[in-house]
PDB file of C-alpha atoms and ligand atoms in Angstrom:
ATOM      1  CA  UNK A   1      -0.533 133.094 141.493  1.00  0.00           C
ATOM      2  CA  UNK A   2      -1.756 131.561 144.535  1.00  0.00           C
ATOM      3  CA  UNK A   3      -3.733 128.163 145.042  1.00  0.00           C
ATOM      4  CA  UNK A   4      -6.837 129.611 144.912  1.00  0.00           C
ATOM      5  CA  UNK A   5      -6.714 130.692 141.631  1.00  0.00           C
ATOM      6  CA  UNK A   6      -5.898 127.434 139.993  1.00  0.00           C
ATOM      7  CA  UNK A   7      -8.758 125.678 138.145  1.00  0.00           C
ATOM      8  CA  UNK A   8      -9.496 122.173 139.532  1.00  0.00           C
ATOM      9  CA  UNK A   9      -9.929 119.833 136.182  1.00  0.00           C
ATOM     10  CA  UNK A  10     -11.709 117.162 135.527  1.00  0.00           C
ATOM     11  CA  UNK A  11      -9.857 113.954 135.263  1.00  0.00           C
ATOM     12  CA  UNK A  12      -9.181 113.808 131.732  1.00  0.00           C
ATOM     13  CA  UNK A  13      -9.111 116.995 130.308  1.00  0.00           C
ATOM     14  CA  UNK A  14      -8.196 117.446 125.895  1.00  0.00           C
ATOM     15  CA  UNK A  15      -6.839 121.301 125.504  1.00  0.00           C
ATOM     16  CA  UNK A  16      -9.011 122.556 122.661  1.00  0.00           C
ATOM     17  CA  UNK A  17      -7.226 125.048 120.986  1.00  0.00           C
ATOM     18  CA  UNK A  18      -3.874 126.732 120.822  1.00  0.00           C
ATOM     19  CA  UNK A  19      -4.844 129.493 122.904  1.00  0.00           C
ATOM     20  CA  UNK A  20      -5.982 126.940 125.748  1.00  0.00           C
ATOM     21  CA  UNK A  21      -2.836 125.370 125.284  1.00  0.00           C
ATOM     22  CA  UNK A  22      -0.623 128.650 125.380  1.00  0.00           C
ATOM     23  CA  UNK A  23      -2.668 129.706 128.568  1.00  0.00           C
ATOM     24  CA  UNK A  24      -2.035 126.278 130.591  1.00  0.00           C
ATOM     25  CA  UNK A  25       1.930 126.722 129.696  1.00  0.00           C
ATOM     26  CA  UNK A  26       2.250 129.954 131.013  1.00  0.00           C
ATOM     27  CA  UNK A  27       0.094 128.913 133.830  1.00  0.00           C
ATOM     28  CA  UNK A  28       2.341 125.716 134.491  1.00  0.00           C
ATOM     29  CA  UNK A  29       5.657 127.927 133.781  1.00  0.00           C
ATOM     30  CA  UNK A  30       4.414 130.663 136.494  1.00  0.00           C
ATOM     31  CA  UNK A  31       3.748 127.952 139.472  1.00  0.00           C
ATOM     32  CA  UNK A  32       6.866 125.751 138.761  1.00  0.00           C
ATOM     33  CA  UNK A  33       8.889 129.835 138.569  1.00  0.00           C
ATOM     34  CA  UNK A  34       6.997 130.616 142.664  1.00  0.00           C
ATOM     35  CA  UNK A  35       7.508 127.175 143.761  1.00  0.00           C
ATOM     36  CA  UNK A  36      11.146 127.301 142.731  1.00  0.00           C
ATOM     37  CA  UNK A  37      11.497 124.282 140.646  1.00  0.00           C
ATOM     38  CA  UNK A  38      12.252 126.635 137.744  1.00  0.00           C
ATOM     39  CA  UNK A  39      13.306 129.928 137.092  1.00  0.00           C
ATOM     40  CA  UNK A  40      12.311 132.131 134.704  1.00  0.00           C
ATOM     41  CA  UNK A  41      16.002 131.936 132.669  1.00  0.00           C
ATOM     42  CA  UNK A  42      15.629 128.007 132.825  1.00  0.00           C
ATOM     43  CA  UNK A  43      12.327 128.312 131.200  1.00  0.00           C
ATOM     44  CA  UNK A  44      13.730 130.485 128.456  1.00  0.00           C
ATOM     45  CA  UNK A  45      16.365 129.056 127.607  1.00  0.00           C
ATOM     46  CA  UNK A  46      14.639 125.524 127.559  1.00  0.00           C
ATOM     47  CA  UNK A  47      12.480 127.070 125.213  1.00  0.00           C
ATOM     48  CA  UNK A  48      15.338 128.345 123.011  1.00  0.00           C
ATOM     49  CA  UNK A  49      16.898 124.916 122.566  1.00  0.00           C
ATOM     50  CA  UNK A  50      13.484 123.416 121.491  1.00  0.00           C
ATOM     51  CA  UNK A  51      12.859 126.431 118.973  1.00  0.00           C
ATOM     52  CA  UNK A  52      16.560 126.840 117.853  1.00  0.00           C
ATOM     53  CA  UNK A  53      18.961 124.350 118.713  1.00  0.00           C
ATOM     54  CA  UNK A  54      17.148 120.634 118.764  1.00  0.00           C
ATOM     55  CA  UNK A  55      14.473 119.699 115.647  1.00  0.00           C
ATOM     56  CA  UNK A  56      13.901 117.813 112.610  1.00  0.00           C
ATOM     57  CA  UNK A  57      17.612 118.049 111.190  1.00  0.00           C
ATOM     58  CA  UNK A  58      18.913 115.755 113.693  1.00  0.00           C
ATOM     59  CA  UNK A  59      16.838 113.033 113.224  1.00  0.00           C
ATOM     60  CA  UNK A  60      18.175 114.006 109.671  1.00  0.00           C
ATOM     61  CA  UNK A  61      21.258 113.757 110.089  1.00  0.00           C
ATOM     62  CA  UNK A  62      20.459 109.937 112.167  1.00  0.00           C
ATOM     63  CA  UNK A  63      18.352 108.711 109.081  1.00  0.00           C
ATOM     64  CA  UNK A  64      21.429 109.966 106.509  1.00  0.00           C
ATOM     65  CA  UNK A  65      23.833 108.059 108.737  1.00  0.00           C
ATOM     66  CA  UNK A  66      21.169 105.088 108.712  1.00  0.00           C
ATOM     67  CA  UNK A  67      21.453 105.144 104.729  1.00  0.00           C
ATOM     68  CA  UNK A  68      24.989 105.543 104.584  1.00  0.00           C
ATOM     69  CA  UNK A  69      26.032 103.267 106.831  1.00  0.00           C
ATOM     70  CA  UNK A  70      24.671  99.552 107.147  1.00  0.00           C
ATOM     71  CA  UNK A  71      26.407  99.197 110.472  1.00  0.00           C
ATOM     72  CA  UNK A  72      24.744 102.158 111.954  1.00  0.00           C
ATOM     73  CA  UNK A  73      21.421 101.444 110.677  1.00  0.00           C
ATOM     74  CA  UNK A  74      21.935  98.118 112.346  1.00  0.00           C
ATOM     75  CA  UNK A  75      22.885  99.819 115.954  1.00  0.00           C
ATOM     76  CA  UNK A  76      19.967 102.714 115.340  1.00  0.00           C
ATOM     77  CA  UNK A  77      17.107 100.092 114.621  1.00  0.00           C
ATOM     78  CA  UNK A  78      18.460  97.647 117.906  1.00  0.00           C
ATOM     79  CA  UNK A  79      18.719 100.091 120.152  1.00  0.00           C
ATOM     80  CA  UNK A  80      17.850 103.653 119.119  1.00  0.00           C
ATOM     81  CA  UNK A  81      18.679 106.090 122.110  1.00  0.00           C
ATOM     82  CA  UNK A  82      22.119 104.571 122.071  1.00  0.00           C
ATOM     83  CA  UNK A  83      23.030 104.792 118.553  1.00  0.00           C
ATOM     84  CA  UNK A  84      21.216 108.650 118.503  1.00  0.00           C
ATOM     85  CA  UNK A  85      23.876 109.137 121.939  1.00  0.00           C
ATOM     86  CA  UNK A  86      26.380 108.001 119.373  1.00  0.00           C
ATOM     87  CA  UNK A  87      26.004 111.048 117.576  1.00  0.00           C
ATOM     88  CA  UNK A  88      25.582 113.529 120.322  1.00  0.00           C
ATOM     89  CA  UNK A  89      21.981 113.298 120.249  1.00  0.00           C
ATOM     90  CA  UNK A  90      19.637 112.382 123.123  1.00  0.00           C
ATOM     91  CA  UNK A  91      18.483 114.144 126.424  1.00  0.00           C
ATOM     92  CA  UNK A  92      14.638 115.065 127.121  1.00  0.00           C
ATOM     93  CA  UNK A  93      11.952 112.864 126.293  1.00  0.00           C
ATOM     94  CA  UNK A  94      14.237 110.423 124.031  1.00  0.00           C
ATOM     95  CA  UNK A  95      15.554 108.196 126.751  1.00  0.00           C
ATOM     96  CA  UNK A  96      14.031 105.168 125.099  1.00  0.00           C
ATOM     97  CA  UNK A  97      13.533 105.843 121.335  1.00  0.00           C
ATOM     98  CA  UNK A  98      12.859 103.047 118.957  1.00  0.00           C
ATOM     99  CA  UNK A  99      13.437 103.798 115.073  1.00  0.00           C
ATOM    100  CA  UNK A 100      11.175 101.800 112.424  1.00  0.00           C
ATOM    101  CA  UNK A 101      12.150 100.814 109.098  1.00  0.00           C
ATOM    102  CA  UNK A 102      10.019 102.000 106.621  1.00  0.00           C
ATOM    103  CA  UNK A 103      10.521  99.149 103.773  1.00  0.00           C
ATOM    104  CA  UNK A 104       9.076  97.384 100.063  1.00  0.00           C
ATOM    105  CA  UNK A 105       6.085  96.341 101.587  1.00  0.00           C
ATOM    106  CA  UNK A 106       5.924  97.995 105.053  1.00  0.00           C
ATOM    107  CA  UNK A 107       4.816 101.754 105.828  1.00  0.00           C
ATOM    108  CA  UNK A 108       4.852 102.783 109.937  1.00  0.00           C
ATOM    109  CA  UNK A 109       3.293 105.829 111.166  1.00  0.00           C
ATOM    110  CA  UNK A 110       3.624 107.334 114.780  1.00  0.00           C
ATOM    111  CA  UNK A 111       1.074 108.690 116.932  1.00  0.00           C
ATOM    112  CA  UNK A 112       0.612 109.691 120.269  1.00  0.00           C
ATOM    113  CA  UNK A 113      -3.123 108.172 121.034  1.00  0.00           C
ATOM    114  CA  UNK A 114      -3.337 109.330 124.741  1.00  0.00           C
ATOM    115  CA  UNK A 115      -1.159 112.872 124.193  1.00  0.00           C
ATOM    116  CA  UNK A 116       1.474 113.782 122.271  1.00  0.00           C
ATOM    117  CA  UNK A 117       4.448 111.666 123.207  1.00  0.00           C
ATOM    118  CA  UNK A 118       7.308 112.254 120.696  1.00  0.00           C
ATOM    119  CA  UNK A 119      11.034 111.950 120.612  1.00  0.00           C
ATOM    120  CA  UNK A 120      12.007 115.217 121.310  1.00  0.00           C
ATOM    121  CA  UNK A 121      15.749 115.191 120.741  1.00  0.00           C
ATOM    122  CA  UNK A 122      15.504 113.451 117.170  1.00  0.00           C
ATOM    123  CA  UNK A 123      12.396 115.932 115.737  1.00  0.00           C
ATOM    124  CA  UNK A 124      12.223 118.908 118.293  1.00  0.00           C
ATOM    125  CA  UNK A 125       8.592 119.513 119.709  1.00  0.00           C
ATOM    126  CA  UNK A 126       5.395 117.947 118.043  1.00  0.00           C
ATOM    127  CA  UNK A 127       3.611 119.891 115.389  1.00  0.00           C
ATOM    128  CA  UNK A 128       0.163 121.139 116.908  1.00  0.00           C
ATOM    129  CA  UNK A 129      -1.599 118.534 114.349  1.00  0.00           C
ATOM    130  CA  UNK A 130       0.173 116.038 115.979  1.00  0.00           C
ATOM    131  CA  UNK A 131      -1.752 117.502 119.119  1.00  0.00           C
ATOM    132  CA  UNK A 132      -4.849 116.779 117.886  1.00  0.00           C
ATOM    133  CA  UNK A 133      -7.593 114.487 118.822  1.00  0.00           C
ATOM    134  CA  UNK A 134      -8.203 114.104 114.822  1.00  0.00           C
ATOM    135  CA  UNK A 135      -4.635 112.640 113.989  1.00  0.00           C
ATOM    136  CA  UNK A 136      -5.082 110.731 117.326  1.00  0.00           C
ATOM    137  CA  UNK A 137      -7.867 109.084 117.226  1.00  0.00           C
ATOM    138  CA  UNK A 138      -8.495 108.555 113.065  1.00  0.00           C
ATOM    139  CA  UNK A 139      -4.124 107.467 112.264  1.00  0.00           C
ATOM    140  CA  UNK A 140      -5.098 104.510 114.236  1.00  0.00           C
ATOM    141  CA  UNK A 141      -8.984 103.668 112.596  1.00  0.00           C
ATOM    142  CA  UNK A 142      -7.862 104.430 108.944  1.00  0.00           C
ATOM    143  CA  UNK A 143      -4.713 105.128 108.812  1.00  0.00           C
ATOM    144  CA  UNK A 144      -4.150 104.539 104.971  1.00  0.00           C
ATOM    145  CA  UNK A 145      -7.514 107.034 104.352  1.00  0.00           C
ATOM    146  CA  UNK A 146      -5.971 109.432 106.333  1.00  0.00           C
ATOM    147  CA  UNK A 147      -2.523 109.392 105.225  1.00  0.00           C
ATOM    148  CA  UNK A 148      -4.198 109.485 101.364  1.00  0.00           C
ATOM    149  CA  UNK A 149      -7.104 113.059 102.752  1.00  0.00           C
ATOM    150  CA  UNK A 150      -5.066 114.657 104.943  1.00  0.00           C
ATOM    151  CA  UNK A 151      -1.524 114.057 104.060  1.00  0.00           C
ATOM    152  CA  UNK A 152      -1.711 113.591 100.617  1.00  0.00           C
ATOM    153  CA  UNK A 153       0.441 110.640 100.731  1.00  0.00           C
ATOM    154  CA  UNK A 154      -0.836 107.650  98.911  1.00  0.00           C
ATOM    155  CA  UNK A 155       0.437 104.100 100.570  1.00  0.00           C
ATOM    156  CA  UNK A 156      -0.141 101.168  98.021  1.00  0.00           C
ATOM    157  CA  UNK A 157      -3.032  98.843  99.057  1.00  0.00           C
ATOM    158  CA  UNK A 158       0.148  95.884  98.514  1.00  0.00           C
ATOM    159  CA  UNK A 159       1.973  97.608 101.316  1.00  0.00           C
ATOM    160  CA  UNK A 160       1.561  96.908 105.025  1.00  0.00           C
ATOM    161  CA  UNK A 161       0.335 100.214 107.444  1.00  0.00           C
ATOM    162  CA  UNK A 162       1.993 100.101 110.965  1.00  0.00           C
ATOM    163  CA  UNK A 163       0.977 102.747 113.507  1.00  0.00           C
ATOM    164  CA  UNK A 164       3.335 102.952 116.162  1.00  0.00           C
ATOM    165  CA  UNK A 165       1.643 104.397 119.810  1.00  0.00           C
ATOM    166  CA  UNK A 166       4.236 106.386 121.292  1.00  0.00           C
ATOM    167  CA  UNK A 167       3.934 106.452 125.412  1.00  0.00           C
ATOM    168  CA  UNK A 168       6.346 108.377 128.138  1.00  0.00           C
ATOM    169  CA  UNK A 169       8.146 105.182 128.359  1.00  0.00           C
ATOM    170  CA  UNK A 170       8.455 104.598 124.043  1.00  0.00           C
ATOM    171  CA  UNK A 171       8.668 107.330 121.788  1.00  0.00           C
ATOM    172  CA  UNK A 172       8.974 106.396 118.324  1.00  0.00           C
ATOM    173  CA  UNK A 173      10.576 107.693 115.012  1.00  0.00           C
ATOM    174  CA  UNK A 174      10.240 106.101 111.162  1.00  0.00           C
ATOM    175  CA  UNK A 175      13.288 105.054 109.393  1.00  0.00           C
ATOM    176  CA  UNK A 176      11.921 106.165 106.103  1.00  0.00           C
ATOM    177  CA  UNK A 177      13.275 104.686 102.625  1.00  0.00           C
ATOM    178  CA  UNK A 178      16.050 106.058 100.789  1.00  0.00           C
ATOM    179  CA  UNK A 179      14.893 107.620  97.348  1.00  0.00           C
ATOM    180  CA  UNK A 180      16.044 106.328  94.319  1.00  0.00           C
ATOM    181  CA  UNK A 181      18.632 108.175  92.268  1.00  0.00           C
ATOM    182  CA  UNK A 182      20.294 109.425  95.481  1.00  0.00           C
ATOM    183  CA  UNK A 183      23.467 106.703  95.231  1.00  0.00           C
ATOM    184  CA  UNK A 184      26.169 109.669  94.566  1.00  0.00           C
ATOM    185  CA  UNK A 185      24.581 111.808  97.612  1.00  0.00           C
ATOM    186  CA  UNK A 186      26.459 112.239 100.749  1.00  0.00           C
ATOM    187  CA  UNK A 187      25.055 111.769 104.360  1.00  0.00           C
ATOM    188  CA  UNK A 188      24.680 115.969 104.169  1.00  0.00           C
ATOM    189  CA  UNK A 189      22.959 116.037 101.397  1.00  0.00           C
ATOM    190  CA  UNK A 190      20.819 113.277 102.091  1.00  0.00           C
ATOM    191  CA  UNK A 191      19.695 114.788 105.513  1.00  0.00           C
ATOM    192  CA  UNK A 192      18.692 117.668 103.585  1.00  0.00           C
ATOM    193  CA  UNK A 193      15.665 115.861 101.514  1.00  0.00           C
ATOM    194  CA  UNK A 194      14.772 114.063 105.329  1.00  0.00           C
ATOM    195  CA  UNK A 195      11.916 116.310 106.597  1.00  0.00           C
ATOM    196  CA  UNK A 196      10.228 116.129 109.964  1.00  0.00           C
ATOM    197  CA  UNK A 197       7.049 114.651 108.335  1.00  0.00           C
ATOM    198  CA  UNK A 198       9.010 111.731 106.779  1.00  0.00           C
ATOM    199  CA  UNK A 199      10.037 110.590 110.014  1.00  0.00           C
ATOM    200  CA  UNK A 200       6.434 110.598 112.026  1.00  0.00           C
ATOM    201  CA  UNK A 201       5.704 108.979 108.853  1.00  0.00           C
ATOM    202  CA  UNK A 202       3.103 110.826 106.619  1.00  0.00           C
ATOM    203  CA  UNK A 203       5.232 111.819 103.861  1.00  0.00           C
ATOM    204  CA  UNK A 204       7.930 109.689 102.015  1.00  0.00           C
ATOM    205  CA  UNK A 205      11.616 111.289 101.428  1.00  0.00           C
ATOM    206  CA  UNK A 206      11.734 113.044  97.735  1.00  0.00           C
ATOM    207  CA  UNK A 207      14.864 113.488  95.925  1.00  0.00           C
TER     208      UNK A 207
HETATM  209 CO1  LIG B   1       1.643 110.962 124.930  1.00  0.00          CO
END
């Protein structure tokens, strides 16, 4: 690819679909492969750890310890990148994470408003919804509407909504609430019921 054959954008420019967004990636992977910032192996195997290796059941695994152990919630909810780095868990996009307590009478959601900032290393790469100028723009007018249309999750009126705007400099993930009935679970087991939409906040945890 040479210079010439780049597309000049406008300032702000809001890929449309997934094919647009698939296009620009190989576009971006091709120049940053000839101007030797990465090669082709790096890209591959970058995209290997994102598909295979790092995703939902680490942040999982974080929230289970969170449940299980008062003294770790306490360390993951102060300062989350370091108690995450505490497990083995940080690296790309999650050098400063915050985790919110989902609670009685308070419900947080996380959005991206300007992109699609999100801690990789705790839930692995964004969902393309997540993407979206829909979820971006209407999480933050009505969230409680949209969490009860789109998500099916109902939030009671007597309950708080938070939305939490992630930015490359604060990436956030929910601390949801524990389910009752779980007291005789261990931390494995309880990662298992802790799914990725739990911790952006648009489902609860079901035991
Ligand atoms: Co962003």
């Amino acid at each position: 690819m040479t210079r010439s054959e780049i597309t000049p954008s406008p300032a702000v420019t809001v890929p449309r679909s997934e094919a647009e967004i698939a296009a620009r990636m190989k576009a971006l992977e091709a120049l940053m492969i000839e101007k030797g910032i990465m090669t082709t192996e790096a890209v591959d195997r970058l995209a290997d750890i994102y598909e295979n290796e790092v995703g939902p059941q680490l942040g999982a695994a974080v929230v289970a310890k969170a449940w299980t152990d008062p003294e770790f919630k306490a360390r993951l909810l102060a300062n989350a990148t370091e108690a995450c780095a505490e497990m083995g868990i940080g690296g790309l996009q999650g050098e400063d994470m915050v985790a919110v307590e989902n609670t009685d009478t308070v419900h947080n959601v996380i959005v991206c408003t300007l992109c699609s900032c999100y801690p990789w290393p705790v839930l692995g790469l964004p969902p393309n919804w997540y993407k979206q100028p829909a979820y971006r723009s209407r999480i933050v007018r009505e969230p409680r509407t949209m969490l009860r249309e789109e998500f099916g999750h109902d939030v009671p009126d007597s309950m708080e909504v938070r939305v939490w705007d992630s930015s490359a400099e604060l990436r956030y993930m929910v601390l949801p609430q524990r389910p009752a009935n779980t007291e005789g679970k261990s931390a494995a087991e309880l990662a298992e019921l802790v799914t990725r939409d739990a911790m952006i906040g648009v489902a609860p945890v079901r035991a």
